[in-house]
PDB file of C-alpha atoms in Angstrom:
ATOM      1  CA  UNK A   2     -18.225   1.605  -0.669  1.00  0.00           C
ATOM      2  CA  UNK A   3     -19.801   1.051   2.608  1.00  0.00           C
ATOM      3  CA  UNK A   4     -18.033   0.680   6.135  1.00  0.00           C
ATOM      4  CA  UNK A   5     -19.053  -2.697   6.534  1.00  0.00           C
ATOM      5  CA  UNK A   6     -16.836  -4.261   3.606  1.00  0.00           C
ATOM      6  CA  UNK A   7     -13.999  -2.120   4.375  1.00  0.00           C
ATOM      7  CA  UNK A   8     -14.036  -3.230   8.120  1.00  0.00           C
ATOM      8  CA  UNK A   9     -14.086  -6.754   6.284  1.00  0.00           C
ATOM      9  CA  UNK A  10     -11.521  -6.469   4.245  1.00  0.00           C
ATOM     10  CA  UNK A  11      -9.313  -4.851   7.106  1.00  0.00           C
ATOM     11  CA  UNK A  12     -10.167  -7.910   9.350  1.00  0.00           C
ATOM     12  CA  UNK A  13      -9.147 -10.616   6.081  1.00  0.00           C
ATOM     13  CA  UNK A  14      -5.501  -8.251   5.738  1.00  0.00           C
ATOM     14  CA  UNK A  15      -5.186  -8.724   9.976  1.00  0.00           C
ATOM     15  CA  UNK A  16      -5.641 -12.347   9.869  1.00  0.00           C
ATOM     16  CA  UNK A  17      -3.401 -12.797   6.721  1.00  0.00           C
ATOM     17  CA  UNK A  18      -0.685 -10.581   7.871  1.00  0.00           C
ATOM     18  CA  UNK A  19      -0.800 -12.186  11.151  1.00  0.00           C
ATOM     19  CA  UNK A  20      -0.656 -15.699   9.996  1.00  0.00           C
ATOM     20  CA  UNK A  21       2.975 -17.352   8.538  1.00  0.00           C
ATOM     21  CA  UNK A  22       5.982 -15.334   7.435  1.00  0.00           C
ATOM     22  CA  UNK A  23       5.264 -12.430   5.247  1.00  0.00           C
ATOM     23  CA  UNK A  24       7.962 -10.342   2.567  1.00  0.00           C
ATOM     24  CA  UNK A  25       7.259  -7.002   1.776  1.00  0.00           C
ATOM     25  CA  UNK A  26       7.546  -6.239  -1.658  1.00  0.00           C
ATOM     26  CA  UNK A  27       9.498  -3.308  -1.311  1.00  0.00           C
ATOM     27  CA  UNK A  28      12.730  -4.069  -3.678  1.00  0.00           C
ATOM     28  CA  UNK A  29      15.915  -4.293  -1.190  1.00  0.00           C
ATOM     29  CA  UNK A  30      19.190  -2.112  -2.751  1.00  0.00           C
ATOM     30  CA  UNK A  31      21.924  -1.567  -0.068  1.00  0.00           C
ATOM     31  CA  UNK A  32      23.609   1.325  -0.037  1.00  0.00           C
ATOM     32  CA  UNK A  33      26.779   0.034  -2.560  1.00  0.00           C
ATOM     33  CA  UNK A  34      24.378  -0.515  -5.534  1.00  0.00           C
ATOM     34  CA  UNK A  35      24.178   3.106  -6.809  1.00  0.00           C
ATOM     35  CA  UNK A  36      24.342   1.493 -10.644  1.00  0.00           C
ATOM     36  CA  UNK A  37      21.876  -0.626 -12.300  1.00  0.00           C
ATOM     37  CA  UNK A  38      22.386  -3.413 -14.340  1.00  0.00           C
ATOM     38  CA  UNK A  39      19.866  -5.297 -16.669  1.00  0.00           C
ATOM     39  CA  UNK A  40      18.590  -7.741 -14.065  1.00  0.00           C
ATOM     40  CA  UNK A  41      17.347  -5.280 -11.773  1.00  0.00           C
ATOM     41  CA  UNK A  42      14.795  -3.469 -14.298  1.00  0.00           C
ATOM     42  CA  UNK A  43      12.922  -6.427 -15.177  1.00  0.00           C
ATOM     43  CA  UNK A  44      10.482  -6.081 -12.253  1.00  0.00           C
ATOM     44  CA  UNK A  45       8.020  -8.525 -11.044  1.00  0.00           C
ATOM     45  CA  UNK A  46       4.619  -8.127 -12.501  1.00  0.00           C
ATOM     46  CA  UNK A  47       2.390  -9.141  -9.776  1.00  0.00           C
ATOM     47  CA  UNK A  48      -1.232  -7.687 -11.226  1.00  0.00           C
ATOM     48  CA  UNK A  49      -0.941  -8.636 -14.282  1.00  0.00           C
ATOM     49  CA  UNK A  50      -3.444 -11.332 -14.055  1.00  0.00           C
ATOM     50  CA  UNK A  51      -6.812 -10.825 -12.166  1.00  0.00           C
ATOM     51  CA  UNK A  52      -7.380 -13.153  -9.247  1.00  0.00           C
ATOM     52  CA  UNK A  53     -10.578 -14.976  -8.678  1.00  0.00           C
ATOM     53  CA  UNK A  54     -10.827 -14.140  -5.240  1.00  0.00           C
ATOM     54  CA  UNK A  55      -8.656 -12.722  -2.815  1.00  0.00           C
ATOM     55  CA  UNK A  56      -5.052 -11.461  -3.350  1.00  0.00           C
ATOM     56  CA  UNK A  57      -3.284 -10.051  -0.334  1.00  0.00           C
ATOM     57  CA  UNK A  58       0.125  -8.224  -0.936  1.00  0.00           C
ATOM     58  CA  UNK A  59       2.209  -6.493   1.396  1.00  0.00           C
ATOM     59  CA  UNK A  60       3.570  -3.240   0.104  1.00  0.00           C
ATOM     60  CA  UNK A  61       5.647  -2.198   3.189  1.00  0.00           C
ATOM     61  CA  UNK A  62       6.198  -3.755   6.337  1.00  0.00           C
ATOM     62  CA  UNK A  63       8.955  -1.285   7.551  1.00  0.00           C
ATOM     63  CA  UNK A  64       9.295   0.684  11.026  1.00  0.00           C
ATOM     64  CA  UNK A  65       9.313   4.661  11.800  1.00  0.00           C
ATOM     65  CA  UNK A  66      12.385   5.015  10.666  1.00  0.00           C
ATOM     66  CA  UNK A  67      13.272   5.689   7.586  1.00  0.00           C
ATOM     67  CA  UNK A  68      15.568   2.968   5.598  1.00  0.00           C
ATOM     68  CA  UNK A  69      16.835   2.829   2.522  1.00  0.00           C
ATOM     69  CA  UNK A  70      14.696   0.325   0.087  1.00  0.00           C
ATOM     70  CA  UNK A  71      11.888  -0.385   2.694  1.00  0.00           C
ATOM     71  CA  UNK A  72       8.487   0.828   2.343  1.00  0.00           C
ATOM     72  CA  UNK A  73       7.003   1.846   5.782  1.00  0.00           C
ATOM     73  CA  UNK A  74       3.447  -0.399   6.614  1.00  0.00           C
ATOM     74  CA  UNK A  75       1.391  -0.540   3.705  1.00  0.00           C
ATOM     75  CA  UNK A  76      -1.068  -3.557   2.305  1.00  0.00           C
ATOM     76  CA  UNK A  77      -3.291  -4.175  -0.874  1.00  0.00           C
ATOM     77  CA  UNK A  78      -6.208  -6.175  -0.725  1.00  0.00           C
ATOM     78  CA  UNK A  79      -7.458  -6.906  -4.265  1.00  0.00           C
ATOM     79  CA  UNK A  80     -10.377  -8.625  -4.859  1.00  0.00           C
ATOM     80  CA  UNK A  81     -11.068  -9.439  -8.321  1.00  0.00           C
ATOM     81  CA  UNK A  82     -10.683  -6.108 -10.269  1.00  0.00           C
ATOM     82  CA  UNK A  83     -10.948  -3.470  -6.981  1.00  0.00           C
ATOM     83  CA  UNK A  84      -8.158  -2.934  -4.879  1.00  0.00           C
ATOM     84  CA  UNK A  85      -8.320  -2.029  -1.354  1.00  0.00           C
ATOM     85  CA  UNK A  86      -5.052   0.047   0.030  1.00  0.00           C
ATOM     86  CA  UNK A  87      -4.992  -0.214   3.885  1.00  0.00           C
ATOM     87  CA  UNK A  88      -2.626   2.410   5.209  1.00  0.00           C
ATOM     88  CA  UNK A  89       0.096   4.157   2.888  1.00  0.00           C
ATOM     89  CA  UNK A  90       3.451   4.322   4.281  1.00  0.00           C
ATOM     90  CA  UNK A  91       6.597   5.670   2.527  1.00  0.00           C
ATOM     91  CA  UNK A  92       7.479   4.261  -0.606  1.00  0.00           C
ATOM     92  CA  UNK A  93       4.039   3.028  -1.070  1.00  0.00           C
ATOM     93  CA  UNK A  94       3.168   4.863  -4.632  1.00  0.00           C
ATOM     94  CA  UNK A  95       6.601   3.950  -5.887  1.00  0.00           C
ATOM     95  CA  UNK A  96       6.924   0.275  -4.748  1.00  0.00           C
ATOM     96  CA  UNK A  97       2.881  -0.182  -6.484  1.00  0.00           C
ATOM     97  CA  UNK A  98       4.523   1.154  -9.605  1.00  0.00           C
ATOM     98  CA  UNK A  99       7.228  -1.126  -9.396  1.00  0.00           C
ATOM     99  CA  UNK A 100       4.967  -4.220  -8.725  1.00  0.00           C
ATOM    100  CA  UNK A 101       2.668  -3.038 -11.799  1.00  0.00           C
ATOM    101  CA  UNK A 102       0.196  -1.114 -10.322  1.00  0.00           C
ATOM    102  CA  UNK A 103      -0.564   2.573 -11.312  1.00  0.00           C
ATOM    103  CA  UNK A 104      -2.244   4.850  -8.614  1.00  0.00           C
ATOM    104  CA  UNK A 105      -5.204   5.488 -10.559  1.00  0.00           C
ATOM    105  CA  UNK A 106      -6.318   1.747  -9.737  1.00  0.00           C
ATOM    106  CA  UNK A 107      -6.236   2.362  -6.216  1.00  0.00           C
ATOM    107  CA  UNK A 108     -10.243   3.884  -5.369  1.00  0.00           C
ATOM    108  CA  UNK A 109     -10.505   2.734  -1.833  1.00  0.00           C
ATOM    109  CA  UNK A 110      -8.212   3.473   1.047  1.00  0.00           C
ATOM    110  CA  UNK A 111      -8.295   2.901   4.344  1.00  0.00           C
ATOM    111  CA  UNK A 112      -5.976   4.028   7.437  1.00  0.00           C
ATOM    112  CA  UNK A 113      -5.561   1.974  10.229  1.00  0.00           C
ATOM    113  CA  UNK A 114      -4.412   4.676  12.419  1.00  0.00           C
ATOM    114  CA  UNK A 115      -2.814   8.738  11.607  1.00  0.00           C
ATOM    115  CA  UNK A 116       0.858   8.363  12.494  1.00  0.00           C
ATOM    116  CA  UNK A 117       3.581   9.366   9.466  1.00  0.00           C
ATOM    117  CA  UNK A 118       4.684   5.828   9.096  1.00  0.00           C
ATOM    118  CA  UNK A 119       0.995   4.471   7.798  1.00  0.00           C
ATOM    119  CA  UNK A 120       0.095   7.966   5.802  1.00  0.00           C
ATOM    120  CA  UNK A 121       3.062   9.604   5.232  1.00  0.00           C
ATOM    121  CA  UNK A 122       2.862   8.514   1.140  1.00  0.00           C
ATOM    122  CA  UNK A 123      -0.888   9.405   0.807  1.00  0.00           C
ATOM    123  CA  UNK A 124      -0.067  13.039  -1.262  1.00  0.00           C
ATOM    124  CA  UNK A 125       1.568  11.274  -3.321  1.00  0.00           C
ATOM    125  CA  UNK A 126      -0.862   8.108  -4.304  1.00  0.00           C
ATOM    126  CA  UNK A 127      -3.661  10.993  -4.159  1.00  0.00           C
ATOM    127  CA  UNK A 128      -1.841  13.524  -6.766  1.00  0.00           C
ATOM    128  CA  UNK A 129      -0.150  10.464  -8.946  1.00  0.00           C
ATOM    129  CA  UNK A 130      -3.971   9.014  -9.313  1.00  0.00           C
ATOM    130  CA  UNK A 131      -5.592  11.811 -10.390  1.00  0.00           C
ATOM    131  CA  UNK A 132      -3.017  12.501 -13.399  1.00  0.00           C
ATOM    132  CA  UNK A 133      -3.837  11.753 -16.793  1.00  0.00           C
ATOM    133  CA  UNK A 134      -7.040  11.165 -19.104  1.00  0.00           C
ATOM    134  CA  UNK A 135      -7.738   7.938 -17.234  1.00  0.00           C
ATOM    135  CA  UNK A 136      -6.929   8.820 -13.724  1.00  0.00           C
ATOM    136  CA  UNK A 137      -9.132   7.948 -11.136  1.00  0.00           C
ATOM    137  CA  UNK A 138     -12.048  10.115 -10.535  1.00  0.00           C
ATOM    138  CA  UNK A 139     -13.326   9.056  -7.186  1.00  0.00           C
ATOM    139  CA  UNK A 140     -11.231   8.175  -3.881  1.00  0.00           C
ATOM    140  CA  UNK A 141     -13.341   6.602  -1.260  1.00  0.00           C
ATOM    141  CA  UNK A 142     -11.244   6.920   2.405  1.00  0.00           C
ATOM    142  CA  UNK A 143     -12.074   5.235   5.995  1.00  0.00           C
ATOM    143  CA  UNK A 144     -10.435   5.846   8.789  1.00  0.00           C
ATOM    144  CA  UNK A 145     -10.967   3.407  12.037  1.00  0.00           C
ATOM    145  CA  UNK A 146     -12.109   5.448  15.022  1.00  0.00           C
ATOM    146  CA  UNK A 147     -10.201   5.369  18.048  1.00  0.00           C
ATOM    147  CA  UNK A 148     -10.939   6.526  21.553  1.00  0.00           C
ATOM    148  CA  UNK A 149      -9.736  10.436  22.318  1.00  0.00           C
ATOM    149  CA  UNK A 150      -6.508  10.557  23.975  1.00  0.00           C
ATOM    150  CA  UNK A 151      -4.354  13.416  24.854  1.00  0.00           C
ATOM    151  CA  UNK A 152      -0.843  14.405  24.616  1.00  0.00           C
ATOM    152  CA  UNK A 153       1.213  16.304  27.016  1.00  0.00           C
ATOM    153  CA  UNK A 154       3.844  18.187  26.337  1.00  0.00           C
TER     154      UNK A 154
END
């Protein structure tokens, strides 16, 4: 996968994000709703039909801080039949699973920065992918350079 479509496909998930209201498709549960009943484990299919084009989905749109049913900044970019994870915040794996999507599908990745809050769920989607007769066999992983900095303690 070369640089130039994955800095391409970053810029398409900026300008979506960034346009309108989004909803992350992490599944809200507050902290009462310890049982499940039969409405909640019919899940929403989302890739269950292939696009055309583009489909943009946002997988997490949470904060550093950890909170209870929301996924920490994650988005999939799928174009036809390849999808394109940028960043991989907590809950990431587990929310893709919910929406349909096994981690084995996911062959392209790309962090928009290194803090715990876009990578922290990359062990995960790397270990979950690889399981299996069909897991994936190749992971190809960008990371946008930034300028040095330093940190003083």
């Amino acid at each position: 996968m070369s640089r130039k479509i994955l800095l391409f496909v970053l810029l398409i998930v900026m300008l979506i994000s960034g346009c309108g209201q989004s909803k992350s498709a992490s599944v809200d549960k507050k902290p009462h709703q310890d049982k499940t009943d039969s409405s909640q484990t019919n899940t929403t299919r989302v890739f269950e039909t292939v696009p055309n084009g583009f489909r943009v989905v946002i997988v997490g749109s949470g904060n550093p801080k950890t909170e209870v049913g929301h996924g920490a900044p994650s988005t999939l970019v799928q174009f036809k039949d390849k999808y394109f994870l940028v960043d991989s915040g907590a809950n990431t794996t587990s929310t893709l699973l919910k929406l349909g999507l096994p981690a084995e599908k996911i062959t392209n990745m790309l962090f928009t920065h290194q803090h715990v809050d876009h990578n922290g769920d990359f062990w995960n989607l790397f270990i979950d992918g690889w399981q299996g007769p069909t897991g994936r066999r190749s992971l190809n992983l960008s990371v946008l350079k930034s300028k040095s900095f330093m940190i003083q303690l």
